[in-house]
């Protein structure tokens, strides 16, 4: 019987809102090479380029809106009464919060926060950030940086996420290519615990072998329908889904 649900979302859920996905085949993110904007050494070497990259994306949040897939996730979280619904997102945008999701882990950080690694203080942020700002809390010189997990760094909330995965009866992965670890390994963990895994994507992801069922198509169309049926018919709806094709 399905009680606890874990939903993992990736860049694909925000694609229909107009936020481009990460191009793993070219290694480009918003036309930038990962090694220029998303590794710790880039921040040391060229903080202006790194801050500008995140400033531009942060500003762009004002031009985008949550789409029906974000609202479907929030609805499932509010209306599912048989257990918990834990949302884990790899996205750094704020569209899940704006759609009404509350129980949410931003495992790769958030564009709307900055932090000081010296004292660990996290600050809400809705403005452009200059390179190497001083920390307003501890006064350390030039330490403030985006609250974003760079490649080579450890994602946030891993303990809570693994705990949720171990008690998951249903694991949904929405709009994620399954190439960025550790998130790419979550389907395997959930499957080993006996969860029913369902993938929502345009086509089979790198981790497709770990999904018992799949729903291919745009998440803004497929996810609201899925959530409607899950809330209405529960386990029998999940059983009725065709096996992964
Ligand atoms: P990804 O970009 O590697 O893959 C996106 C996946 O979504 C692809 O498999 C694609 O087929 C699928 N997809 C595209 N449009 C879709 C739609 N309408 N419906 C359903 N699926 C769709 O994304 P990832 O796996 O999240 O990894 C990328 C990394 O880059 C993450 O670590 C993330 O932090 C970062 N990123 C974040 C954002 C954001 O915050 N919105 C955007 C780009 C990249």
PDB file of C-alpha atoms and ligand atoms in Angstrom:
ATOM      1  CA  UNK A   1       0.000   0.000   0.000  1.00  0.00           C
ATOM      2  CA  UNK A   2       1.314   3.425  -0.929  1.00  0.00           C
ATOM      3  CA  UNK A   3       1.825   5.743   2.008  1.00  0.00           C
ATOM      4  CA  UNK A   4       5.015   7.754   1.635  1.00  0.00           C
ATOM      5  CA  UNK A   5       5.908   9.483  -1.607  1.00  0.00           C
ATOM      6  CA  UNK A   6       9.189  11.093  -2.689  1.00  0.00           C
ATOM      7  CA  UNK A   7       9.218  13.361  -5.743  1.00  0.00           C
ATOM      8  CA  UNK A   8      12.533  14.277  -7.369  1.00  0.00           C
ATOM      9  CA  UNK A   9      12.363  17.121  -9.868  1.00  0.00           C
ATOM     10  CA  UNK A  10      14.947  18.376 -12.345  1.00  0.00           C
ATOM     11  CA  UNK A  11      15.346  21.128 -14.883  1.00  0.00           C
ATOM     12  CA  UNK A  12      12.705  19.554 -17.167  1.00  0.00           C
ATOM     13  CA  UNK A  13       9.850  20.514 -14.830  1.00  0.00           C
ATOM     14  CA  UNK A  14      10.718  24.186 -15.284  1.00  0.00           C
ATOM     15  CA  UNK A  15      11.305  23.954 -19.048  1.00  0.00           C
ATOM     16  CA  UNK A  16       7.668  24.796 -19.881  1.00  0.00           C
ATOM     17  CA  UNK A  17       7.985  27.882 -17.671  1.00  0.00           C
ATOM     18  CA  UNK A  18      10.732  29.066 -20.021  1.00  0.00           C
ATOM     19  CA  UNK A  19      13.855  28.162 -18.002  1.00  0.00           C
ATOM     20  CA  UNK A  20      16.302  26.285 -20.250  1.00  0.00           C
ATOM     21  CA  UNK A  21      17.498  22.820 -19.179  1.00  0.00           C
ATOM     22  CA  UNK A  22      21.128  21.860 -18.686  1.00  0.00           C
ATOM     23  CA  UNK A  23      22.620  20.462 -21.902  1.00  0.00           C
ATOM     24  CA  UNK A  24      24.521  17.454 -20.677  1.00  0.00           C
ATOM     25  CA  UNK A  25      25.556  16.422 -24.184  1.00  0.00           C
ATOM     26  CA  UNK A  26      27.435  19.710 -24.685  1.00  0.00           C
ATOM     27  CA  UNK A  27      28.170  20.401 -20.997  1.00  0.00           C
ATOM     28  CA  UNK A  28      26.616  23.864 -21.440  1.00  0.00           C
ATOM     29  CA  UNK A  29      24.309  25.591 -18.951  1.00  0.00           C
ATOM     30  CA  UNK A  30      22.667  28.759 -20.315  1.00  0.00           C
ATOM     31  CA  UNK A  31      25.458  28.811 -22.925  1.00  0.00           C
ATOM     32  CA  UNK A  32      28.217  28.706 -20.303  1.00  0.00           C
ATOM     33  CA  UNK A  33      30.718  25.917 -19.715  1.00  0.00           C
ATOM     34  CA  UNK A  34      30.169  24.308 -16.293  1.00  0.00           C
ATOM     35  CA  UNK A  35      33.856  24.769 -15.432  1.00  0.00           C
ATOM     36  CA  UNK A  36      33.489  28.565 -15.902  1.00  0.00           C
ATOM     37  CA  UNK A  37      30.478  29.084 -13.620  1.00  0.00           C
ATOM     38  CA  UNK A  38      29.745  26.050 -11.502  1.00  0.00           C
ATOM     39  CA  UNK A  39      32.968  24.800  -9.897  1.00  0.00           C
ATOM     40  CA  UNK A  40      34.693  26.218  -6.785  1.00  0.00           C
ATOM     41  CA  UNK A  41      37.860  27.160  -8.718  1.00  0.00           C
ATOM     42  CA  UNK A  42      35.791  29.415 -11.054  1.00  0.00           C
ATOM     43  CA  UNK A  43      34.640  31.425  -8.039  1.00  0.00           C
ATOM     44  CA  UNK A  44      38.271  31.875  -6.919  1.00  0.00           C
ATOM     45  CA  UNK A  45      39.552  32.704 -10.395  1.00  0.00           C
ATOM     46  CA  UNK A  46      36.780  34.870 -11.822  1.00  0.00           C
ATOM     47  CA  UNK A  47      34.081  35.762  -9.250  1.00  0.00           C
ATOM     48  CA  UNK A  48      32.624  38.486 -11.510  1.00  0.00           C
ATOM     49  CA  UNK A  49      31.700  35.996 -14.241  1.00  0.00           C
ATOM     50  CA  UNK A  50      30.234  33.582 -11.704  1.00  0.00           C
ATOM     51  CA  UNK A  51      28.156  36.234  -9.892  1.00  0.00           C
ATOM     52  CA  UNK A  52      26.954  37.687 -13.216  1.00  0.00           C
ATOM     53  CA  UNK A  53      25.808  34.252 -14.334  1.00  0.00           C
ATOM     54  CA  UNK A  54      23.668  33.784 -11.204  1.00  0.00           C
ATOM     55  CA  UNK A  55      22.578  37.463 -11.145  1.00  0.00           C
ATOM     56  CA  UNK A  56      21.155  37.069 -14.649  1.00  0.00           C
ATOM     57  CA  UNK A  57      19.252  33.909 -13.724  1.00  0.00           C
ATOM     58  CA  UNK A  58      18.017  35.469 -10.472  1.00  0.00           C
ATOM     59  CA  UNK A  59      16.710  38.520 -12.360  1.00  0.00           C
ATOM     60  CA  UNK A  60      15.001  36.225 -14.863  1.00  0.00           C
ATOM     61  CA  UNK A  61      12.908  34.654 -12.080  1.00  0.00           C
ATOM     62  CA  UNK A  62      10.744  37.787 -12.308  1.00  0.00           C
ATOM     63  CA  UNK A  63       9.893  36.882 -15.938  1.00  0.00           C
ATOM     64  CA  UNK A  64       8.762  33.289 -15.361  1.00  0.00           C
ATOM     65  CA  UNK A  65       5.811  31.631 -13.641  1.00  0.00           C
ATOM     66  CA  UNK A  66       5.183  28.148 -12.224  1.00  0.00           C
ATOM     67  CA  UNK A  67       3.504  25.831 -14.738  1.00  0.00           C
ATOM     68  CA  UNK A  68       0.811  23.142 -14.219  1.00  0.00           C
ATOM     69  CA  UNK A  69       3.454  20.540 -13.263  1.00  0.00           C
ATOM     70  CA  UNK A  70       4.667  22.660 -10.309  1.00  0.00           C
ATOM     71  CA  UNK A  71       1.041  23.190  -9.224  1.00  0.00           C
ATOM     72  CA  UNK A  72       0.325  19.446  -9.510  1.00  0.00           C
ATOM     73  CA  UNK A  73       3.228  18.663  -7.157  1.00  0.00           C
ATOM     74  CA  UNK A  74       1.984  21.232  -4.628  1.00  0.00           C
ATOM     75  CA  UNK A  75      -1.541  19.834  -4.869  1.00  0.00           C
ATOM     76  CA  UNK A  76      -0.351  16.286  -4.193  1.00  0.00           C
ATOM     77  CA  UNK A  77       1.586  17.534  -1.165  1.00  0.00           C
ATOM     78  CA  UNK A  78      -1.504  19.279   0.231  1.00  0.00           C
ATOM     79  CA  UNK A  79      -4.131  16.646  -0.548  1.00  0.00           C
ATOM     80  CA  UNK A  80      -2.344  13.301   0.023  1.00  0.00           C
ATOM     81  CA  UNK A  81      -3.480  12.128   3.459  1.00  0.00           C
ATOM     82  CA  UNK A  82      -2.131   8.536   3.599  1.00  0.00           C
ATOM     83  CA  UNK A  83       1.478   9.500   4.417  1.00  0.00           C
ATOM     84  CA  UNK A  84       4.169  12.044   3.611  1.00  0.00           C
ATOM     85  CA  UNK A  85       5.034  13.677   0.296  1.00  0.00           C
ATOM     86  CA  UNK A  86       8.663  14.832   0.270  1.00  0.00           C
ATOM     87  CA  UNK A  87       9.755  17.046  -2.583  1.00  0.00           C
ATOM     88  CA  UNK A  88      13.439  17.082  -3.541  1.00  0.00           C
ATOM     89  CA  UNK A  89      14.452  19.408  -6.319  1.00  0.00           C
ATOM     90  CA  UNK A  90      17.720  19.769  -8.159  1.00  0.00           C
ATOM     91  CA  UNK A  91      16.469  23.100  -9.442  1.00  0.00           C
ATOM     92  CA  UNK A  92      17.776  26.377  -8.120  1.00  0.00           C
ATOM     93  CA  UNK A  93      14.744  28.369  -9.316  1.00  0.00           C
ATOM     94  CA  UNK A  94      11.895  29.189  -6.903  1.00  0.00           C
ATOM     95  CA  UNK A  95       8.951  27.916  -8.967  1.00  0.00           C
ATOM     96  CA  UNK A  96       7.999  25.099  -6.562  1.00  0.00           C
ATOM     97  CA  UNK A  97       7.667  27.543  -3.641  1.00  0.00           C
ATOM     98  CA  UNK A  98       5.709  29.947  -5.802  1.00  0.00           C
ATOM     99  CA  UNK A  99       3.312  27.122  -6.740  1.00  0.00           C
ATOM    100  CA  UNK A 100       2.680  26.481  -3.031  1.00  0.00           C
ATOM    101  CA  UNK A 101       5.063  23.614  -2.148  1.00  0.00           C
ATOM    102  CA  UNK A 102       6.253  23.722   1.444  1.00  0.00           C
ATOM    103  CA  UNK A 103       7.936  20.425   2.381  1.00  0.00           C
ATOM    104  CA  UNK A 104      10.814  20.985  -0.060  1.00  0.00           C
ATOM    105  CA  UNK A 105      14.559  20.293  -0.181  1.00  0.00           C
ATOM    106  CA  UNK A 106      16.666  22.335  -2.602  1.00  0.00           C
ATOM    107  CA  UNK A 107      19.514  19.848  -2.768  1.00  0.00           C
ATOM    108  CA  UNK A 108      21.561  22.047  -5.142  1.00  0.00           C
ATOM    109  CA  UNK A 109      20.770  25.307  -3.356  1.00  0.00           C
ATOM    110  CA  UNK A 110      18.716  28.265  -4.405  1.00  0.00           C
ATOM    111  CA  UNK A 111      19.115  31.361  -6.562  1.00  0.00           C
ATOM    112  CA  UNK A 112      17.192  33.399  -3.993  1.00  0.00           C
ATOM    113  CA  UNK A 113      19.793  32.843  -1.274  1.00  0.00           C
ATOM    114  CA  UNK A 114      23.437  33.763  -0.748  1.00  0.00           C
ATOM    115  CA  UNK A 115      25.668  32.632   2.103  1.00  0.00           C
ATOM    116  CA  UNK A 116      28.884  33.072   3.985  1.00  0.00           C
ATOM    117  CA  UNK A 117      30.898  29.834   4.210  1.00  0.00           C
ATOM    118  CA  UNK A 118      32.915  31.343   7.097  1.00  0.00           C
ATOM    119  CA  UNK A 119      30.004  31.661   9.574  1.00  0.00           C
ATOM    120  CA  UNK A 120      27.452  29.547   7.688  1.00  0.00           C
ATOM    121  CA  UNK A 121      24.781  32.255   7.633  1.00  0.00           C
ATOM    122  CA  UNK A 122      22.312  32.034   4.740  1.00  0.00           C
ATOM    123  CA  UNK A 123      20.721  35.294   3.555  1.00  0.00           C
ATOM    124  CA  UNK A 124      17.598  35.694   1.394  1.00  0.00           C
ATOM    125  CA  UNK A 125      18.561  37.471  -1.812  1.00  0.00           C
ATOM    126  CA  UNK A 126      16.516  39.215  -4.492  1.00  0.00           C
ATOM    127  CA  UNK A 127      19.150  41.543  -5.930  1.00  0.00           C
ATOM    128  CA  UNK A 128      22.343  41.498  -7.966  1.00  0.00           C
ATOM    129  CA  UNK A 129      25.360  40.415  -5.929  1.00  0.00           C
ATOM    130  CA  UNK A 130      28.789  42.009  -6.431  1.00  0.00           C
ATOM    131  CA  UNK A 131      31.897  39.802  -6.589  1.00  0.00           C
ATOM    132  CA  UNK A 132      33.414  39.069  -3.155  1.00  0.00           C
ATOM    133  CA  UNK A 133      30.970  40.954  -0.919  1.00  0.00           C
ATOM    134  CA  UNK A 134      31.736  41.086   2.823  1.00  0.00           C
ATOM    135  CA  UNK A 135      29.537  39.062   5.163  1.00  0.00           C
ATOM    136  CA  UNK A 136      26.966  41.303   6.865  1.00  0.00           C
ATOM    137  CA  UNK A 137      26.751  38.835   9.771  1.00  0.00           C
ATOM    138  CA  UNK A 138      30.335  37.965  10.792  1.00  0.00           C
ATOM    139  CA  UNK A 139      32.100  40.744   8.885  1.00  0.00           C
ATOM    140  CA  UNK A 140      34.476  38.355   7.050  1.00  0.00           C
ATOM    141  CA  UNK A 141      36.006  40.047   3.988  1.00  0.00           C
ATOM    142  CA  UNK A 142      34.908  38.901   0.535  1.00  0.00           C
ATOM    143  CA  UNK A 143      33.367  35.584   1.584  1.00  0.00           C
ATOM    144  CA  UNK A 144      29.762  35.940   0.376  1.00  0.00           C
ATOM    145  CA  UNK A 145      28.877  33.584  -2.508  1.00  0.00           C
ATOM    146  CA  UNK A 146      25.802  32.101  -4.194  1.00  0.00           C
ATOM    147  CA  UNK A 147      24.013  29.471  -2.081  1.00  0.00           C
ATOM    148  CA  UNK A 148      24.425  27.025  -4.937  1.00  0.00           C
ATOM    149  CA  UNK A 149      26.081  23.617  -4.810  1.00  0.00           C
ATOM    150  CA  UNK A 150      28.884  23.595  -7.362  1.00  0.00           C
ATOM    151  CA  UNK A 151      30.206  20.462  -9.037  1.00  0.00           C
ATOM    152  CA  UNK A 152      32.709  18.812  -6.625  1.00  0.00           C
ATOM    153  CA  UNK A 153      30.666  20.057  -3.622  1.00  0.00           C
ATOM    154  CA  UNK A 154      28.308  18.014  -1.448  1.00  0.00           C
ATOM    155  CA  UNK A 155      24.579  18.633  -1.980  1.00  0.00           C
ATOM    156  CA  UNK A 156      22.454  19.902   0.891  1.00  0.00           C
ATOM    157  CA  UNK A 157      19.998  17.914   3.050  1.00  0.00           C
ATOM    158  CA  UNK A 158      21.388  14.506   2.025  1.00  0.00           C
ATOM    159  CA  UNK A 159      20.604  12.903   5.396  1.00  0.00           C
ATOM    160  CA  UNK A 160      16.943  13.952   5.313  1.00  0.00           C
ATOM    161  CA  UNK A 161      16.642  12.954   1.646  1.00  0.00           C
ATOM    162  CA  UNK A 162      18.105   9.487   2.190  1.00  0.00           C
ATOM    163  CA  UNK A 163      15.792   8.954   5.153  1.00  0.00           C
ATOM    164  CA  UNK A 164      12.792   9.888   2.991  1.00  0.00           C
ATOM    165  CA  UNK A 165      13.999   7.555   0.206  1.00  0.00           C
ATOM    166  CA  UNK A 166      14.293   4.627   2.618  1.00  0.00           C
ATOM    167  CA  UNK A 167      10.670   4.998   3.670  1.00  0.00           C
ATOM    168  CA  UNK A 168       9.298   5.743   0.180  1.00  0.00           C
ATOM    169  CA  UNK A 169       6.564   3.519  -1.253  1.00  0.00           C
ATOM    170  CA  UNK A 170       6.303   5.582  -4.427  1.00  0.00           C
ATOM    171  CA  UNK A 171       9.191   7.463  -6.059  1.00  0.00           C
ATOM    172  CA  UNK A 172       8.444   9.926  -8.865  1.00  0.00           C
ATOM    173  CA  UNK A 173      11.226  11.470 -10.960  1.00  0.00           C
ATOM    174  CA  UNK A 174      10.080  14.417 -13.052  1.00  0.00           C
ATOM    175  CA  UNK A 175      12.131  16.102 -15.790  1.00  0.00           C
ATOM    176  CA  UNK A 176      15.539  14.855 -14.776  1.00  0.00           C
ATOM    177  CA  UNK A 177      18.070  13.329 -17.144  1.00  0.00           C
ATOM    178  CA  UNK A 178      19.641  11.078 -14.523  1.00  0.00           C
ATOM    179  CA  UNK A 179      23.184  12.158 -15.306  1.00  0.00           C
ATOM    180  CA  UNK A 180      23.996  14.361 -12.292  1.00  0.00           C
ATOM    181  CA  UNK A 181      24.890  12.382  -9.144  1.00  0.00           C
ATOM    182  CA  UNK A 182      23.977  11.831  -6.356  1.00  0.00           C
ATOM    183  CA  UNK A 183      20.381  12.598  -7.472  1.00  0.00           C
ATOM    184  CA  UNK A 184      20.825  10.197 -10.393  1.00  0.00           C
ATOM    185  CA  UNK A 185      21.269   7.376  -7.850  1.00  0.00           C
ATOM    186  CA  UNK A 186      17.999   8.012  -5.984  1.00  0.00           C
ATOM    187  CA  UNK A 187      15.922   5.763  -8.275  1.00  0.00           C
ATOM    188  CA  UNK A 188      18.214   2.835  -7.515  1.00  0.00           C
ATOM    189  CA  UNK A 189      17.967   3.462  -3.746  1.00  0.00           C
ATOM    190  CA  UNK A 190      14.167   3.724  -3.835  1.00  0.00           C
ATOM    191  CA  UNK A 191      13.864   0.596  -6.005  1.00  0.00           C
ATOM    192  CA  UNK A 192      16.085  -1.394  -3.649  1.00  0.00           C
ATOM    193  CA  UNK A 193      13.742  -0.428  -0.812  1.00  0.00           C
ATOM    194  CA  UNK A 194      10.790  -1.775  -2.838  1.00  0.00           C
ATOM    195  CA  UNK A 195       9.246   1.526  -3.914  1.00  0.00           C
ATOM    196  CA  UNK A 196       7.286   1.738  -7.142  1.00  0.00           C
ATOM    197  CA  UNK A 197       9.322   4.096  -9.330  1.00  0.00           C
ATOM    198  CA  UNK A 198       7.634   6.197 -11.999  1.00  0.00           C
ATOM    199  CA  UNK A 199       9.528   8.394 -14.440  1.00  0.00           C
ATOM    200  CA  UNK A 200       8.090  11.493 -16.144  1.00  0.00           C
ATOM    201  CA  UNK A 201      10.185  12.686 -19.035  1.00  0.00           C
ATOM    202  CA  UNK A 202      10.045  13.382 -22.755  1.00  0.00           C
ATOM    203  CA  UNK A 203      11.856  10.075 -23.316  1.00  0.00           C
ATOM    204  CA  UNK A 204      13.762   7.444 -21.334  1.00  0.00           C
ATOM    205  CA  UNK A 205      16.389   8.937 -19.008  1.00  0.00           C
ATOM    206  CA  UNK A 206      19.814   7.493 -18.205  1.00  0.00           C
ATOM    207  CA  UNK A 207      18.266   5.761 -15.153  1.00  0.00           C
ATOM    208  CA  UNK A 208      15.218   4.362 -16.968  1.00  0.00           C
ATOM    209  CA  UNK A 209      16.151   0.782 -16.012  1.00  0.00           C
ATOM    210  CA  UNK A 210      15.293   1.529 -12.378  1.00  0.00           C
ATOM    211  CA  UNK A 211      11.737   2.675 -13.182  1.00  0.00           C
ATOM    212  CA  UNK A 212       8.891   0.168 -13.166  1.00  0.00           C
ATOM    213  CA  UNK A 213       6.543   2.595 -14.932  1.00  0.00           C
ATOM    214  CA  UNK A 214       7.070   5.580 -17.170  1.00  0.00           C
ATOM    215  CA  UNK A 215       4.943   8.452 -18.408  1.00  0.00           C
ATOM    216  CA  UNK A 216       6.462  10.103 -21.456  1.00  0.00           C
ATOM    217  CA  UNK A 217       5.342  13.562 -22.595  1.00  0.00           C
ATOM    218  CA  UNK A 218       5.500  17.115 -21.284  1.00  0.00           C
ATOM    219  CA  UNK A 219       5.251  17.164 -17.485  1.00  0.00           C
ATOM    220  CA  UNK A 220       2.885  20.166 -17.607  1.00  0.00           C
ATOM    221  CA  UNK A 221       0.351  17.866 -19.272  1.00  0.00           C
ATOM    222  CA  UNK A 222       1.159  14.429 -17.838  1.00  0.00           C
ATOM    223  CA  UNK A 223       1.707  15.262 -14.165  1.00  0.00           C
ATOM    224  CA  UNK A 224      -1.610  17.027 -13.408  1.00  0.00           C
ATOM    225  CA  UNK A 225      -3.498  14.040 -14.916  1.00  0.00           C
ATOM    226  CA  UNK A 226      -1.385  11.608 -12.926  1.00  0.00           C
ATOM    227  CA  UNK A 227      -1.958  13.502  -9.656  1.00  0.00           C
ATOM    228  CA  UNK A 228      -5.721  13.653 -10.276  1.00  0.00           C
ATOM    229  CA  UNK A 229      -5.879   9.870 -10.737  1.00  0.00           C
ATOM    230  CA  UNK A 230      -3.525   9.108  -7.832  1.00  0.00           C
ATOM    231  CA  UNK A 231      -5.603  11.223  -5.452  1.00  0.00           C
ATOM    232  CA  UNK A 232      -8.813   9.626  -6.708  1.00  0.00           C
ATOM    233  CA  UNK A 233      -7.863   5.944  -7.065  1.00  0.00           C
ATOM    234  CA  UNK A 234      -4.592   5.513  -5.088  1.00  0.00           C
ATOM    235  CA  UNK A 235      -2.927   2.084  -5.332  1.00  0.00           C
ATOM    236  CA  UNK A 236      -5.235   0.703  -7.996  1.00  0.00           C
ATOM    237  CA  UNK A 237      -4.286   3.562 -10.316  1.00  0.00           C
ATOM    238  CA  UNK A 238      -0.553   2.888  -9.845  1.00  0.00           C
ATOM    239  CA  UNK A 239      -1.104  -0.831 -10.526  1.00  0.00           C
ATOM    240  CA  UNK A 240      -3.048   0.021 -13.683  1.00  0.00           C
ATOM    241  CA  UNK A 241      -0.180   2.044 -15.190  1.00  0.00           C
ATOM    242  CA  UNK A 242       1.499   0.151 -18.022  1.00  0.00           C
ATOM    243  CA  UNK A 243       5.021  -1.095 -17.293  1.00  0.00           C
ATOM    244  CA  UNK A 244       7.891   0.957 -18.708  1.00  0.00           C
ATOM    245  CA  UNK A 245       7.919   0.687 -22.478  1.00  0.00           C
TER     246      UNK A 245
HETATM  247  P1  LIG B   1      18.809  18.138 -17.212  1.00  0.00           P
HETATM  248  O1  LIG B   1      18.769  19.486 -17.806  1.00  0.00           O
HETATM  249  O2  LIG B   1      20.065  17.360 -17.256  1.00  0.00           O
HETATM  250  O3  LIG B   1      17.667  17.243 -17.859  1.00  0.00           O
HETATM  251  C1  LIG B   1      16.373  17.733 -18.060  1.00  0.00           C
HETATM  252  C2  LIG B   1      15.501  16.548 -18.367  1.00  0.00           C
HETATM  253  O4  LIG B   1      14.175  17.028 -18.467  1.00  0.00           O
HETATM  254  C3  LIG B   1      15.843  15.871 -19.690  1.00  0.00           C
HETATM  255  O5  LIG B   1      15.912  14.469 -19.460  1.00  0.00           O
HETATM  256  C4  LIG B   1      14.665  16.225 -20.602  1.00  0.00           C
HETATM  257  O6  LIG B   1      14.339  15.178 -21.487  1.00  0.00           O
HETATM  258  C5  LIG B   1      13.563  16.460 -19.601  1.00  0.00           C
HETATM  259  N1  LIG B   1      12.543  17.411 -20.032  1.00  0.00           N
HETATM  260  C6  LIG B   1      12.694  18.544 -20.750  1.00  0.00           C
HETATM  261  N2  LIG B   1      11.518  19.182 -20.908  1.00  0.00           N
HETATM  262  C7  LIG B   1      10.601  18.416 -20.260  1.00  0.00           C
HETATM  263  C8  LIG B   1       9.190  18.535 -20.059  1.00  0.00           C
HETATM  264  N3  LIG B   1       8.487  19.570 -20.547  1.00  0.00           N
HETATM  265  N4  LIG B   1       8.555  17.572 -19.350  1.00  0.00           N
HETATM  266  C9  LIG B   1       9.245  16.504 -18.854  1.00  0.00           C
HETATM  267  N5  LIG B   1      10.573  16.350 -19.003  1.00  0.00           N
HETATM  268  C10 LIG B   1      11.243  17.285 -19.698  1.00  0.00           C
HETATM  269  O7  LIG B   1      18.288  18.351 -15.728  1.00  0.00           O
HETATM  270  P2  LIG B   1      18.710  17.751 -14.353  1.00  0.00           P
HETATM  271  O8  LIG B   1      18.633  16.276 -14.424  1.00  0.00           O
HETATM  272  O9  LIG B   1      17.896  18.500 -13.368  1.00  0.00           O
HETATM  273  O10 LIG B   1      20.251  18.166 -14.155  1.00  0.00           O
HETATM  274  C11 LIG B   1      20.710  19.450 -14.474  1.00  0.00           C
HETATM  275  C12 LIG B   1      21.488  20.198 -13.415  1.00  0.00           C
HETATM  276  O11 LIG B   1      21.500  21.573 -13.807  1.00  0.00           O
HETATM  277  C13 LIG B   1      20.820  20.149 -12.070  1.00  0.00           C
HETATM  278  O12 LIG B   1      21.816  19.907 -11.159  1.00  0.00           O
HETATM  279  C14 LIG B   1      20.229  21.535 -11.828  1.00  0.00           C
HETATM  280  O13 LIG B   1      20.650  22.044 -10.569  1.00  0.00           O
HETATM  281  C15 LIG B   1      20.844  22.422 -12.875  1.00  0.00           C
HETATM  282  N6  LIG B   1      19.810  23.248 -13.598  1.00  0.00           N
HETATM  283  C16 LIG B   1      18.778  23.832 -12.913  1.00  0.00           C
HETATM  284  C17 LIG B   1      17.802  24.552 -13.602  1.00  0.00           C
HETATM  285  C18 LIG B   1      16.664  25.191 -12.826  1.00  0.00           C
HETATM  286  O14 LIG B   1      16.832  25.523 -11.652  1.00  0.00           O
HETATM  287  N7  LIG B   1      15.473  25.360 -13.437  1.00  0.00           N
HETATM  288  C19 LIG B   1      17.868  24.673 -14.987  1.00  0.00           C
HETATM  289  C20 LIG B   1      18.947  24.076 -15.661  1.00  0.00           C
HETATM  290  C21 LIG B   1      19.905  23.354 -14.957  1.00  0.00           C
END
